[in-house]
Amino acid sequence: MSDEVEPRREEAPFVADGLAAGAYNEEGVDLTLIRMFLRLTPAERLDEASSSANGIEELRALQIPASR
């Protein structure tokens, strides 16, 4: 018997949400991302933002400088 427990719906991955009707508002904003971040605690949101910023810095470090 496995110790794994199925995640509750509110903890499940958000992939399918983006495919559902009403996933985007009239301005084209992906509401699933907003819902995802609102489910996180402030500390978790900060961790996500920090991770994204670190990823951007890593990508910038890989860029080849343009010749002038």
Short mmCIF file of C-alpha atoms in Angstrom, two decimals:
data_model
loop_
_atom_site.label_atom_id
_atom_site.label_comp_id
_atom_site.label_asym_id
_atom_site.label_seq_id
_atom_site.Cartn_x
_atom_site.Cartn_y
_atom_site.Cartn_z
CA MET A 1 0.00 0.00 0.00
CA SER A 2 1.32 3.41 -0.96
CA ASP A 3 1.68 6.27 1.51
CA GLU A 4 0.93 8.78 -1.24
CA VAL A 5 -2.30 10.70 -0.97
CA GLU A 6 -4.12 12.23 -3.90
CA PRO A 7 -3.85 16.04 -3.80
CA ARG A 8 -7.02 17.95 -3.02
CA ARG A 9 -8.48 19.83 -5.98
CA GLU A 10 -7.28 23.18 -4.64
CA GLU A 11 -3.71 21.79 -4.40
CA ALA A 12 -3.70 20.06 -7.78
CA PRO A 13 -1.58 21.38 -10.65
CA PHE A 14 -3.07 24.28 -12.55
CA VAL A 15 -2.47 22.94 -16.06
CA ALA A 16 -6.08 21.97 -16.75
CA ASP A 17 -7.37 25.29 -15.41
CA GLY A 18 -5.89 27.15 -18.38
CA LEU A 19 -7.90 25.03 -20.78
CA ALA A 20 -11.22 25.65 -19.05
CA ALA A 21 -13.78 28.16 -20.25
CA GLY A 22 -13.26 31.50 -18.54
CA ALA A 23 -9.52 31.04 -18.14
CA TYR A 24 -8.91 34.41 -19.78
CA ASN A 25 -10.68 37.71 -19.18
CA GLU A 26 -11.78 40.10 -21.92
CA GLU A 27 -8.32 41.71 -21.93
CA GLY A 28 -6.55 38.40 -22.51
CA VAL A 29 -5.18 38.05 -18.98
CA ASP A 30 -4.67 34.44 -17.89
CA LEU A 31 -6.79 34.26 -14.76
CA THR A 32 -5.39 30.87 -13.81
CA LEU A 33 -2.06 32.50 -12.96
CA ILE A 34 -3.79 35.04 -10.74
CA ARG A 35 -5.74 32.27 -9.01
CA MET A 36 -2.56 30.26 -8.56
CA PHE A 37 -0.73 33.13 -6.87
CA LEU A 38 -3.70 33.99 -4.67
CA ARG A 39 -3.63 30.43 -3.33
CA LEU A 40 -0.05 30.94 -2.14
CA THR A 41 0.95 32.48 1.15
CA PRO A 42 2.86 35.78 1.00
CA ALA A 43 6.09 33.89 1.78
CA GLU A 44 5.42 31.42 -1.05
CA ARG A 45 4.72 34.32 -3.43
CA LEU A 46 8.03 35.90 -2.45
CA ASP A 47 9.82 32.59 -3.07
CA GLU A 48 8.22 32.37 -6.54
CA ALA A 49 9.21 35.95 -7.38
CA SER A 50 12.74 35.39 -6.11
CA SER A 51 13.06 32.20 -8.16
CA SER A 52 11.90 34.02 -11.27
CA ALA A 53 14.32 36.88 -10.68
CA ASN A 54 17.19 34.42 -10.20
CA GLY A 55 16.25 32.67 -13.44
CA ILE A 56 16.26 35.98 -15.32
CA GLU A 57 19.70 36.81 -13.92
CA GLU A 58 21.01 33.41 -15.03
CA LEU A 59 19.68 33.99 -18.54
CA ARG A 60 21.23 37.46 -18.67
CA ALA A 61 24.58 36.00 -17.65
CA LEU A 62 24.40 33.61 -20.62
CA GLN A 63 23.82 36.35 -23.18
CA ILE A 64 26.60 37.14 -25.60
CA PRO A 65 27.41 40.86 -25.51
CA ALA A 66 26.45 42.66 -28.72
CA SER A 67 29.40 44.07 -30.66
CA ARG A 68 29.28 47.82 -31.08
#
